[in-house]
Amino acid sequence: MKRKEKEVPVSYGGQAVMEGVMMRGKEHYCVAVRNPQGEIETRVGEVKHSKFSTAVGKIPILRGIVRLGSSMVVGMKVMSSSAEMAGMDEVSEGKKPSKISNDAVIILAVILSLAFSVALFMILPTWLSNFVSPFLGENLWALGIIEGFVRLAIFMVYLVSISFVKDIKRVFQYHGAEHKVINCYEAGEELTPDCAKKYGRLHKRCGTSFLLFVMLISMIFFLFVQTDVVWMRVASRILFVPFIAGISFEVIRWAGISKSPVVKILSWPGFMLQKITTKEPDEAQMEVAIAALNGVLAAEGKIVVEES
């Protein structure tokens, strides 16, 4: 059974959350979670665009930085919502947090998340690679290459390590469900678990692939930002993180819409990593992902007409 639809946009994506999936469109997002009663609960939210984000929306690199910041804020919101919906974050009776305090917590969580990521994947590799600098003399190129491989190794160890955590395995299953449903939708198929399970759990626009591009692009970029002064190397890594993220956004955006053979080559390493960060979902998990995507489609006025 095929769907009739004038357009299948490439902008739909999402993320796995606690016992559920969030799907995001151009103007709305929907988080769907299987609650403790076994029912699928959904919440639809609006993606707010400031005048600034709208103004830079067509400027390469800069638009990626803004979009990633927005995605982090939305991601933190839906993670909080999903934990509550799944019964993991029960609020005391009669004591709901105010919107102001909730926003403050989300902003703080984003800042702490960014700080942790920069410290782990940018500062730590720079500091560790400094131990071999006495053996390299003035060969700053070699130091840059070693730093890049240390950064990549830390990233790989981090992903493999968290994949053994029981709760993270569940999240990775929902991550797989998200990809299968999006692949099914983009193929024009009917949104059912039977149709979705035919599709792979890997996707070119995945956040895992984006992070790998960040690692690889930073490895190349920092070869040209050379200094043997440790604090200057650390400062440069921190200052250029937004720029590298913006470039990576453009690469993953291009990969998502291009059918070039070059894209297949560039996407392959990311696909290999996605085999770690996605797991095969069960039918119940795919139902949740479908509910999330249907919620976004309904909110954005996408009418799907089924054909027998």
PDB file of C-alpha atoms in Angstrom:
ATOM      1  CA  MET A   1       0.000   0.000   0.000  1.00  0.00           C
ATOM      2  CA  LYS A   2       1.413   3.390  -1.036  1.00  0.00           C
ATOM      3  CA  ARG A   3       0.734   6.894   0.164  1.00  0.00           C
ATOM      4  CA  LYS A   4      -0.339   9.731  -2.109  1.00  0.00           C
ATOM      5  CA  GLU A   5       1.337  12.946  -1.122  1.00  0.00           C
ATOM      6  CA  LYS A   6       2.475  15.912  -3.149  1.00  0.00           C
ATOM      7  CA  GLU A   7       5.752  16.274  -1.371  1.00  0.00           C
ATOM      8  CA  VAL A   8       7.886  14.253   1.026  1.00  0.00           C
ATOM      9  CA  PRO A   9      10.131  16.837   2.695  1.00  0.00           C
ATOM     10  CA  VAL A  10      13.651  15.971   3.729  1.00  0.00           C
ATOM     11  CA  SER A  11      13.519  18.187   6.807  1.00  0.00           C
ATOM     12  CA  TYR A  12      11.781  15.694   9.086  1.00  0.00           C
ATOM     13  CA  GLY A  13      14.006  14.199  11.736  1.00  0.00           C
ATOM     14  CA  GLY A  14      14.088  13.590  15.426  1.00  0.00           C
ATOM     15  CA  GLN A  15      15.751  11.930  18.362  1.00  0.00           C
ATOM     16  CA  ALA A  16      15.210   9.083  20.761  1.00  0.00           C
ATOM     17  CA  VAL A  17      14.057  10.034  24.259  1.00  0.00           C
ATOM     18  CA  MET A  18      13.204   8.136  27.438  1.00  0.00           C
ATOM     19  CA  GLU A  19      10.819   5.364  26.351  1.00  0.00           C
ATOM     20  CA  GLY A  20       9.908   7.249  23.223  1.00  0.00           C
ATOM     21  CA  VAL A  21      10.756   9.314  20.172  1.00  0.00           C
ATOM     22  CA  MET A  22      10.624  12.996  19.286  1.00  0.00           C
ATOM     23  CA  MET A  23       9.977  13.941  15.657  1.00  0.00           C
ATOM     24  CA  ARG A  24      10.581  17.472  14.436  1.00  0.00           C
ATOM     25  CA  GLY A  25       9.331  19.341  11.385  1.00  0.00           C
ATOM     26  CA  LYS A  26       9.779  22.909  10.203  1.00  0.00           C
ATOM     27  CA  GLU A  27       7.413  24.535  12.671  1.00  0.00           C
ATOM     28  CA  HIS A  28       6.443  21.825  15.163  1.00  0.00           C
ATOM     29  CA  TYR A  29       7.741  18.838  17.070  1.00  0.00           C
ATOM     30  CA  CYS A  30       5.947  15.931  18.669  1.00  0.00           C
ATOM     31  CA  VAL A  31       7.232  13.690  21.441  1.00  0.00           C
ATOM     32  CA  ALA A  32       5.551  10.290  21.804  1.00  0.00           C
ATOM     33  CA  VAL A  33       6.167   8.088  24.833  1.00  0.00           C
ATOM     34  CA  ARG A  34       4.765   4.803  26.048  1.00  0.00           C
ATOM     35  CA  ASN A  35       3.576   5.603  29.558  1.00  0.00           C
ATOM     36  CA  PRO A  36       3.519   3.222  32.555  1.00  0.00           C
ATOM     37  CA  GLN A  37      -0.025   2.114  31.587  1.00  0.00           C
ATOM     38  CA  GLY A  38       1.302   0.891  28.234  1.00  0.00           C
ATOM     39  CA  GLU A  39      -0.465   3.612  26.247  1.00  0.00           C
ATOM     40  CA  ILE A  40       1.189   5.956  23.762  1.00  0.00           C
ATOM     41  CA  GLU A  41       1.066   9.533  25.010  1.00  0.00           C
ATOM     42  CA  THR A  42       1.933  12.417  22.699  1.00  0.00           C
ATOM     43  CA  ARG A  43       2.698  16.089  23.187  1.00  0.00           C
ATOM     44  CA  VAL A  44       3.041  18.581  20.361  1.00  0.00           C
ATOM     45  CA  GLY A  45       5.141  21.716  20.672  1.00  0.00           C
ATOM     46  CA  GLU A  46       5.959  24.646  18.446  1.00  0.00           C
ATOM     47  CA  VAL A  47       9.473  25.352  17.198  1.00  0.00           C
ATOM     48  CA  LYS A  48       9.886  29.057  17.872  1.00  0.00           C
ATOM     49  CA  HIS A  49      11.953  31.060  15.392  1.00  0.00           C
ATOM     50  CA  SER A  50      13.409  34.372  16.505  1.00  0.00           C
ATOM     51  CA  LYS A  51      13.957  37.264  14.106  1.00  0.00           C
ATOM     52  CA  PHE A  52      17.687  36.537  14.288  1.00  0.00           C
ATOM     53  CA  SER A  53      17.356  32.836  13.418  1.00  0.00           C
ATOM     54  CA  THR A  54      15.039  33.712  10.533  1.00  0.00           C
ATOM     55  CA  ALA A  55      17.486  36.337   9.255  1.00  0.00           C
ATOM     56  CA  VAL A  56      20.458  33.939   9.239  1.00  0.00           C
ATOM     57  CA  GLY A  57      18.438  30.985   7.977  1.00  0.00           C
ATOM     58  CA  LYS A  58      19.961  31.220   4.509  1.00  0.00           C
ATOM     59  CA  ILE A  59      23.549  31.986   5.526  1.00  0.00           C
ATOM     60  CA  PRO A  60      25.727  28.851   5.314  1.00  0.00           C
ATOM     61  CA  ILE A  61      27.603  27.778   8.464  1.00  0.00           C
ATOM     62  CA  LEU A  62      25.947  30.468  10.607  1.00  0.00           C
ATOM     63  CA  ARG A  63      22.516  28.886  10.052  1.00  0.00           C
ATOM     64  CA  GLY A  64      23.947  25.592  11.239  1.00  0.00           C
ATOM     65  CA  ILE A  65      25.205  27.102  14.492  1.00  0.00           C
ATOM     66  CA  VAL A  66      21.794  28.646  15.196  1.00  0.00           C
ATOM     67  CA  ARG A  67      19.905  25.495  14.199  1.00  0.00           C
ATOM     68  CA  LEU A  68      22.083  23.324  16.441  1.00  0.00           C
ATOM     69  CA  GLY A  69      21.533  25.657  19.386  1.00  0.00           C
ATOM     70  CA  SER A  70      17.780  25.473  18.807  1.00  0.00           C
ATOM     71  CA  SER A  71      17.943  21.689  18.516  1.00  0.00           C
ATOM     72  CA  MET A  72      19.751  21.397  21.838  1.00  0.00           C
ATOM     73  CA  VAL A  73      17.123  23.503  23.603  1.00  0.00           C
ATOM     74  CA  VAL A  74      14.253  21.498  22.075  1.00  0.00           C
ATOM     75  CA  GLY A  75      16.109  18.278  22.839  1.00  0.00           C
ATOM     76  CA  MET A  76      16.457  19.158  26.517  1.00  0.00           C
ATOM     77  CA  LYS A  77      12.771  20.095  26.700  1.00  0.00           C
ATOM     78  CA  VAL A  78      11.588  16.829  25.209  1.00  0.00           C
ATOM     79  CA  MET A  79      13.964  14.767  27.348  1.00  0.00           C
ATOM     80  CA  SER A  80      12.416  16.372  30.412  1.00  0.00           C
ATOM     81  CA  SER A  81       8.895  15.828  29.040  1.00  0.00           C
ATOM     82  CA  SER A  82       9.586  12.226  28.092  1.00  0.00           C
ATOM     83  CA  ALA A  83      10.893  11.367  31.554  1.00  0.00           C
ATOM     84  CA  GLU A  84       7.727  12.818  33.079  1.00  0.00           C
ATOM     85  CA  MET A  85       5.446  11.047  30.570  1.00  0.00           C
ATOM     86  CA  ALA A  86       7.218   7.736  31.145  1.00  0.00           C
ATOM     87  CA  GLY A  87       6.751   8.077  34.908  1.00  0.00           C
ATOM     88  CA  MET A  88      10.465   8.529  35.597  1.00  0.00           C
ATOM     89  CA  ASP A  89      10.229  12.126  36.793  1.00  0.00           C
ATOM     90  CA  GLU A  90       7.138  12.347  38.950  1.00  0.00           C
ATOM     91  CA  VAL A  91       6.276  15.825  40.147  1.00  0.00           C
ATOM     92  CA  SER A  92       5.058  16.138  43.712  1.00  0.00           C
ATOM     93  CA  GLU A  93       1.287  16.589  43.913  1.00  0.00           C
ATOM     94  CA  GLY A  94       0.317  20.229  43.755  1.00  0.00           C
ATOM     95  CA  LYS A  95       3.905  21.346  43.092  1.00  0.00           C
ATOM     96  CA  LYS A  96       4.446  22.079  39.445  1.00  0.00           C
ATOM     97  CA  PRO A  97       7.587  24.001  38.519  1.00  0.00           C
ATOM     98  CA  SER A  98       6.963  27.458  37.073  1.00  0.00           C
ATOM     99  CA  LYS A  99       7.716  28.135  33.415  1.00  0.00           C
ATOM    100  CA  ILE A 100      10.517  30.524  34.407  1.00  0.00           C
ATOM    101  CA  SER A 101      12.241  27.998  36.660  1.00  0.00           C
ATOM    102  CA  ASN A 102      11.773  25.246  34.082  1.00  0.00           C
ATOM    103  CA  ASP A 103      13.306  27.400  31.332  1.00  0.00           C
ATOM    104  CA  ALA A 104      16.214  28.240  33.616  1.00  0.00           C
ATOM    105  CA  VAL A 105      16.863  24.539  34.253  1.00  0.00           C
ATOM    106  CA  ILE A 106      16.790  23.810  30.513  1.00  0.00           C
ATOM    107  CA  ILE A 107      19.224  26.635  29.742  1.00  0.00           C
ATOM    108  CA  LEU A 108      21.532  25.441  32.526  1.00  0.00           C
ATOM    109  CA  ALA A 109      21.326  21.866  31.222  1.00  0.00           C
ATOM    110  CA  VAL A 110      22.261  23.037  27.703  1.00  0.00           C
ATOM    111  CA  ILE A 111      25.238  25.001  29.041  1.00  0.00           C
ATOM    112  CA  LEU A 112      26.455  22.075  31.156  1.00  0.00           C
ATOM    113  CA  SER A 113      26.002  19.664  28.242  1.00  0.00           C
ATOM    114  CA  LEU A 114      28.027  21.925  25.945  1.00  0.00           C
ATOM    115  CA  ALA A 115      30.714  22.373  28.589  1.00  0.00           C
ATOM    116  CA  PHE A 116      30.989  18.610  29.114  1.00  0.00           C
ATOM    117  CA  SER A 117      31.205  17.935  25.370  1.00  0.00           C
ATOM    118  CA  VAL A 118      33.865  20.592  24.780  1.00  0.00           C
ATOM    119  CA  ALA A 119      35.887  19.397  27.783  1.00  0.00           C
ATOM    120  CA  LEU A 120      35.714  15.718  26.779  1.00  0.00           C
ATOM    121  CA  PHE A 121      36.143  15.963  23.013  1.00  0.00           C
ATOM    122  CA  MET A 122      38.181  19.154  22.571  1.00  0.00           C
ATOM    123  CA  ILE A 123      40.142  20.056  25.701  1.00  0.00           C
ATOM    124  CA  LEU A 124      41.020  16.538  26.918  1.00  0.00           C
ATOM    125  CA  PRO A 125      42.538  15.368  23.575  1.00  0.00           C
ATOM    126  CA  THR A 126      44.596  18.573  23.395  1.00  0.00           C
ATOM    127  CA  TRP A 127      45.867  18.055  26.945  1.00  0.00           C
ATOM    128  CA  LEU A 128      46.648  14.353  26.432  1.00  0.00           C
ATOM    129  CA  SER A 129      48.462  14.919  23.142  1.00  0.00           C
ATOM    130  CA  ASN A 130      50.673  17.480  24.885  1.00  0.00           C
ATOM    131  CA  PHE A 131      52.456  14.610  26.669  1.00  0.00           C
ATOM    132  CA  VAL A 132      54.016  13.473  23.378  1.00  0.00           C
ATOM    133  CA  SER A 133      55.022  16.965  22.219  1.00  0.00           C
ATOM    134  CA  PRO A 134      58.554  16.741  23.785  1.00  0.00           C
ATOM    135  CA  PHE A 135      59.273  13.783  21.465  1.00  0.00           C
ATOM    136  CA  LEU A 136      58.118  15.615  18.349  1.00  0.00           C
ATOM    137  CA  GLY A 137      60.312  18.687  18.576  1.00  0.00           C
ATOM    138  CA  GLU A 138      58.937  21.430  16.307  1.00  0.00           C
ATOM    139  CA  ASN A 139      56.825  19.038  14.243  1.00  0.00           C
ATOM    140  CA  LEU A 140      53.438  20.637  14.960  1.00  0.00           C
ATOM    141  CA  TRP A 141      51.817  18.788  12.053  1.00  0.00           C
ATOM    142  CA  ALA A 142      52.500  15.457  13.767  1.00  0.00           C
ATOM    143  CA  LEU A 143      51.138  16.861  17.040  1.00  0.00           C
ATOM    144  CA  GLY A 144      47.939  17.917  15.278  1.00  0.00           C
ATOM    145  CA  ILE A 145      47.499  14.466  13.720  1.00  0.00           C
ATOM    146  CA  ILE A 146      48.063  12.720  17.055  1.00  0.00           C
ATOM    147  CA  GLU A 147      45.585  15.063  18.748  1.00  0.00           C
ATOM    148  CA  GLY A 148      43.002  14.288  16.074  1.00  0.00           C
ATOM    149  CA  PHE A 149      43.336  10.541  16.517  1.00  0.00           C
ATOM    150  CA  VAL A 150      43.192  10.877  20.315  1.00  0.00           C
ATOM    151  CA  ARG A 151      39.962  12.874  19.926  1.00  0.00           C
ATOM    152  CA  LEU A 152      38.513  10.223  17.629  1.00  0.00           C
ATOM    153  CA  ALA A 153      39.552   7.430  20.012  1.00  0.00           C
ATOM    154  CA  ILE A 154      37.890   9.152  22.988  1.00  0.00           C
ATOM    155  CA  PHE A 155      34.712   9.568  20.948  1.00  0.00           C
ATOM    156  CA  MET A 156      34.679   5.891  19.977  1.00  0.00           C
ATOM    157  CA  VAL A 157      35.370   4.692  23.534  1.00  0.00           C
ATOM    158  CA  TYR A 158      32.590   6.947  24.820  1.00  0.00           C
ATOM    159  CA  LEU A 159      30.007   5.573  22.362  1.00  0.00           C
ATOM    160  CA  VAL A 160      30.955   1.941  22.939  1.00  0.00           C
ATOM    161  CA  SER A 161      30.976   2.394  26.725  1.00  0.00           C
ATOM    162  CA  ILE A 162      27.508   3.932  26.987  1.00  0.00           C
ATOM    163  CA  SER A 163      26.096   1.292  24.626  1.00  0.00           C
ATOM    164  CA  PHE A 164      26.450  -1.261  27.459  1.00  0.00           C
ATOM    165  CA  VAL A 165      24.219   0.721  29.831  1.00  0.00           C
ATOM    166  CA  LYS A 166      20.790  -0.929  30.049  1.00  0.00           C
ATOM    167  CA  ASP A 167      18.746   2.278  29.802  1.00  0.00           C
ATOM    168  CA  ILE A 168      20.877   3.535  26.921  1.00  0.00           C
ATOM    169  CA  LYS A 169      20.224   0.291  25.021  1.00  0.00           C
ATOM    170  CA  ARG A 170      16.501   1.094  25.194  1.00  0.00           C
ATOM    171  CA  VAL A 171      17.177   4.601  23.910  1.00  0.00           C
ATOM    172  CA  PHE A 172      19.239   3.149  21.048  1.00  0.00           C
ATOM    173  CA  GLN A 173      16.308   0.881  20.138  1.00  0.00           C
ATOM    174  CA  TYR A 174      14.035   3.914  19.924  1.00  0.00           C
ATOM    175  CA  HIS A 175      16.760   5.600  17.870  1.00  0.00           C
ATOM    176  CA  GLY A 176      16.537   2.676  15.455  1.00  0.00           C
ATOM    177  CA  ALA A 177      12.742   2.990  15.396  1.00  0.00           C
ATOM    178  CA  GLU A 178      13.024   6.693  14.574  1.00  0.00           C
ATOM    179  CA  HIS A 179      15.265   5.975  11.576  1.00  0.00           C
ATOM    180  CA  LYS A 180      13.134   3.122  10.272  1.00  0.00           C
ATOM    181  CA  VAL A 181       9.970   5.215  10.374  1.00  0.00           C
ATOM    182  CA  ILE A 182      11.625   8.210   8.678  1.00  0.00           C
ATOM    183  CA  ASN A 183      13.080   5.928   5.994  1.00  0.00           C
ATOM    184  CA  CYS A 184       9.625   4.419   5.484  1.00  0.00           C
ATOM    185  CA  TYR A 185       8.017   7.872   5.235  1.00  0.00           C
ATOM    186  CA  GLU A 186      10.588   9.197   2.792  1.00  0.00           C
ATOM    187  CA  ALA A 187      10.078   6.116   0.622  1.00  0.00           C
ATOM    188  CA  GLY A 188       6.370   7.007   0.382  1.00  0.00           C
ATOM    189  CA  GLU A 189       5.222   3.877   2.215  1.00  0.00           C
ATOM    190  CA  GLU A 190       2.269   3.549   4.558  1.00  0.00           C
ATOM    191  CA  LEU A 191       3.221   4.391   8.134  1.00  0.00           C
ATOM    192  CA  THR A 192       2.698   1.039   9.855  1.00  0.00           C
ATOM    193  CA  PRO A 193       5.094  -1.153  11.858  1.00  0.00           C
ATOM    194  CA  ASP A 194       4.935  -3.843   9.143  1.00  0.00           C
ATOM    195  CA  CYS A 195       6.059  -1.363   6.486  1.00  0.00           C
ATOM    196  CA  ALA A 196       8.631   0.353   8.692  1.00  0.00           C
ATOM    197  CA  LYS A 197      10.364  -2.872   9.707  1.00  0.00           C
ATOM    198  CA  LYS A 198      11.345  -3.459   6.064  1.00  0.00           C
ATOM    199  CA  TYR A 199      13.629  -0.430   6.179  1.00  0.00           C
ATOM    200  CA  GLY A 200      17.099  -0.091   7.645  1.00  0.00           C
ATOM    201  CA  ARG A 201      17.880   1.603  10.911  1.00  0.00           C
ATOM    202  CA  LEU A 202      20.629   3.810   9.408  1.00  0.00           C
ATOM    203  CA  HIS A 203      20.100   7.321   8.036  1.00  0.00           C
ATOM    204  CA  LYS A 204      22.346   9.902   6.341  1.00  0.00           C
ATOM    205  CA  ARG A 205      21.093  12.809   8.473  1.00  0.00           C
ATOM    206  CA  CYS A 206      21.689  11.071  11.811  1.00  0.00           C
ATOM    207  CA  GLY A 207      23.212  13.003  14.694  1.00  0.00           C
ATOM    208  CA  THR A 208      25.805  10.265  15.140  1.00  0.00           C
ATOM    209  CA  SER A 209      27.082  10.920  11.621  1.00  0.00           C
ATOM    210  CA  PHE A 210      27.076  14.649  12.377  1.00  0.00           C
ATOM    211  CA  LEU A 211      29.267  14.129  15.449  1.00  0.00           C
ATOM    212  CA  LEU A 212      31.685  12.006  13.444  1.00  0.00           C
ATOM    213  CA  PHE A 213      31.927  14.795  10.849  1.00  0.00           C
ATOM    214  CA  VAL A 214      32.733  17.183  13.718  1.00  0.00           C
ATOM    215  CA  MET A 215      35.586  14.893  14.800  1.00  0.00           C
ATOM    216  CA  LEU A 216      36.985  14.477  11.287  1.00  0.00           C
ATOM    217  CA  ILE A 217      36.619  18.119  10.243  1.00  0.00           C
ATOM    218  CA  SER A 218      38.219  19.294  13.485  1.00  0.00           C
ATOM    219  CA  MET A 219      41.134  16.925  12.817  1.00  0.00           C
ATOM    220  CA  ILE A 220      41.746  18.561   9.433  1.00  0.00           C
ATOM    221  CA  PHE A 221      40.981  22.125  10.534  1.00  0.00           C
ATOM    222  CA  PHE A 222      43.313  22.139  13.542  1.00  0.00           C
ATOM    223  CA  LEU A 223      46.229  20.979  11.413  1.00  0.00           C
ATOM    224  CA  PHE A 224      46.272  24.570  10.159  1.00  0.00           C
ATOM    225  CA  VAL A 225      45.873  26.160  13.596  1.00  0.00           C
ATOM    226  CA  GLN A 226      49.340  25.453  14.907  1.00  0.00           C
ATOM    227  CA  THR A 227      51.001  26.575  18.122  1.00  0.00           C
ATOM    228  CA  ASP A 228      53.154  24.837  20.717  1.00  0.00           C
ATOM    229  CA  VAL A 229      51.703  26.948  23.552  1.00  0.00           C
ATOM    230  CA  VAL A 230      49.254  24.689  25.387  1.00  0.00           C
ATOM    231  CA  TRP A 231      46.816  27.356  26.590  1.00  0.00           C
ATOM    232  CA  MET A 232      46.608  28.860  23.106  1.00  0.00           C
ATOM    233  CA  ARG A 233      45.890  25.438  21.600  1.00  0.00           C
ATOM    234  CA  VAL A 234      43.142  24.829  24.167  1.00  0.00           C
ATOM    235  CA  ALA A 235      41.658  28.298  23.590  1.00  0.00           C
ATOM    236  CA  SER A 236      41.627  27.816  19.810  1.00  0.00           C
ATOM    237  CA  ARG A 237      39.813  24.484  20.186  1.00  0.00           C
ATOM    238  CA  ILE A 238      37.108  26.114  22.284  1.00  0.00           C
ATOM    239  CA  LEU A 239      36.733  29.222  20.109  1.00  0.00           C
ATOM    240  CA  PHE A 240      36.442  27.311  16.830  1.00  0.00           C
ATOM    241  CA  VAL A 241      33.893  24.721  18.041  1.00  0.00           C
ATOM    242  CA  PRO A 242      30.870  26.697  16.707  1.00  0.00           C
ATOM    243  CA  PHE A 243      32.568  27.203  13.322  1.00  0.00           C
ATOM    244  CA  ILE A 244      33.398  23.492  12.986  1.00  0.00           C
ATOM    245  CA  ALA A 245      29.867  22.558  14.042  1.00  0.00           C
ATOM    246  CA  GLY A 246      28.502  24.929  11.389  1.00  0.00           C
ATOM    247  CA  ILE A 247      30.638  23.332   8.670  1.00  0.00           C
ATOM    248  CA  SER A 248      29.591  19.853   9.830  1.00  0.00           C
ATOM    249  CA  PHE A 249      25.945  20.913   9.644  1.00  0.00           C
ATOM    250  CA  GLU A 250      26.399  21.943   6.011  1.00  0.00           C
ATOM    251  CA  VAL A 251      28.068  18.614   5.190  1.00  0.00           C
ATOM    252  CA  ILE A 252      25.328  16.530   6.821  1.00  0.00           C
ATOM    253  CA  ARG A 253      22.659  18.718   5.192  1.00  0.00           C
ATOM    254  CA  TRP A 254      24.220  18.172   1.777  1.00  0.00           C
ATOM    255  CA  ALA A 255      24.560  14.442   2.431  1.00  0.00           C
ATOM    256  CA  GLY A 256      20.873  14.270   3.312  1.00  0.00           C
ATOM    257  CA  ILE A 257      19.675  15.620  -0.043  1.00  0.00           C
ATOM    258  CA  SER A 258      22.387  14.507  -2.464  1.00  0.00           C
ATOM    259  CA  LYS A 259      22.514  11.205  -4.332  1.00  0.00           C
ATOM    260  CA  SER A 260      26.127  11.674  -5.390  1.00  0.00           C
ATOM    261  CA  PRO A 261      28.445   8.633  -5.158  1.00  0.00           C
ATOM    262  CA  VAL A 262      30.749  10.848  -3.086  1.00  0.00           C
ATOM    263  CA  VAL A 263      28.029  11.114  -0.431  1.00  0.00           C
ATOM    264  CA  LYS A 264      27.877   7.317  -0.161  1.00  0.00           C
ATOM    265  CA  ILE A 265      31.599   7.258   0.545  1.00  0.00           C
ATOM    266  CA  LEU A 266      31.434  10.094   3.080  1.00  0.00           C
ATOM    267  CA  SER A 267      28.380   8.585   4.789  1.00  0.00           C
ATOM    268  CA  TRP A 268      29.874   5.109   5.201  1.00  0.00           C
ATOM    269  CA  PRO A 269      31.887   5.808   8.415  1.00  0.00           C
ATOM    270  CA  GLY A 270      28.809   7.409   9.979  1.00  0.00           C
ATOM    271  CA  PHE A 271      26.712   4.373   9.049  1.00  0.00           C
ATOM    272  CA  MET A 272      29.229   2.129  10.797  1.00  0.00           C
ATOM    273  CA  LEU A 273      28.944   4.221  13.969  1.00  0.00           C
ATOM    274  CA  GLN A 274      25.161   4.167  13.750  1.00  0.00           C
ATOM    275  CA  LYS A 275      25.350   0.395  14.131  1.00  0.00           C
ATOM    276  CA  ILE A 276      26.449   1.200  17.685  1.00  0.00           C
ATOM    277  CA  THR A 277      23.984   4.001  18.440  1.00  0.00           C
ATOM    278  CA  THR A 278      20.944   2.304  16.890  1.00  0.00           C
ATOM    279  CA  LYS A 279      19.522  -1.089  17.785  1.00  0.00           C
ATOM    280  CA  GLU A 280      16.773  -3.117  16.157  1.00  0.00           C
ATOM    281  CA  PRO A 281      13.433  -1.956  17.639  1.00  0.00           C
ATOM    282  CA  ASP A 282      10.403  -4.079  18.402  1.00  0.00           C
ATOM    283  CA  GLU A 283       6.929  -3.436  16.988  1.00  0.00           C
ATOM    284  CA  ALA A 284       5.779  -1.500  20.056  1.00  0.00           C
ATOM    285  CA  GLN A 285       8.699   0.898  19.746  1.00  0.00           C
ATOM    286  CA  MET A 286       7.992   1.492  16.066  1.00  0.00           C
ATOM    287  CA  GLU A 287       4.373   2.287  16.959  1.00  0.00           C
ATOM    288  CA  VAL A 288       5.669   5.044  19.244  1.00  0.00           C
ATOM    289  CA  ALA A 289       7.909   6.470  16.495  1.00  0.00           C
ATOM    290  CA  ILE A 290       4.983   6.414  14.044  1.00  0.00           C
ATOM    291  CA  ALA A 291       2.778   8.227  16.572  1.00  0.00           C
ATOM    292  CA  ALA A 292       5.451  10.937  16.928  1.00  0.00           C
ATOM    293  CA  LEU A 293       5.758  11.443  13.163  1.00  0.00           C
ATOM    294  CA  ASN A 294       1.988  11.432  12.678  1.00  0.00           C
ATOM    295  CA  GLY A 295       1.730  14.059  15.406  1.00  0.00           C
ATOM    296  CA  VAL A 296       4.106  16.370  13.523  1.00  0.00           C
ATOM    297  CA  LEU A 297       2.393  15.730  10.184  1.00  0.00           C
ATOM    298  CA  ALA A 298      -0.989  16.584  11.690  1.00  0.00           C
ATOM    299  CA  ALA A 299       0.358  19.728  13.377  1.00  0.00           C
ATOM    300  CA  GLU A 300       1.878  20.943  10.107  1.00  0.00           C
ATOM    301  CA  GLY A 301      -1.217  20.197   8.072  1.00  0.00           C
ATOM    302  CA  LYS A 302       0.223  17.300   6.103  1.00  0.00           C
ATOM    303  CA  ILE A 303      -2.758  15.229   4.960  1.00  0.00           C
ATOM    304  CA  VAL A 304      -1.814  11.697   4.043  1.00  0.00           C
ATOM    305  CA  VAL A 305      -4.210   9.909   1.715  1.00  0.00           C
ATOM    306  CA  GLU A 306      -3.944   6.125   1.729  1.00  0.00           C
ATOM    307  CA  GLU A 307      -4.393   4.111  -1.445  1.00  0.00           C
ATOM    308  CA  SER A 308      -5.329   0.447  -1.501  1.00  0.00           C
TER     309      SER A 308
END
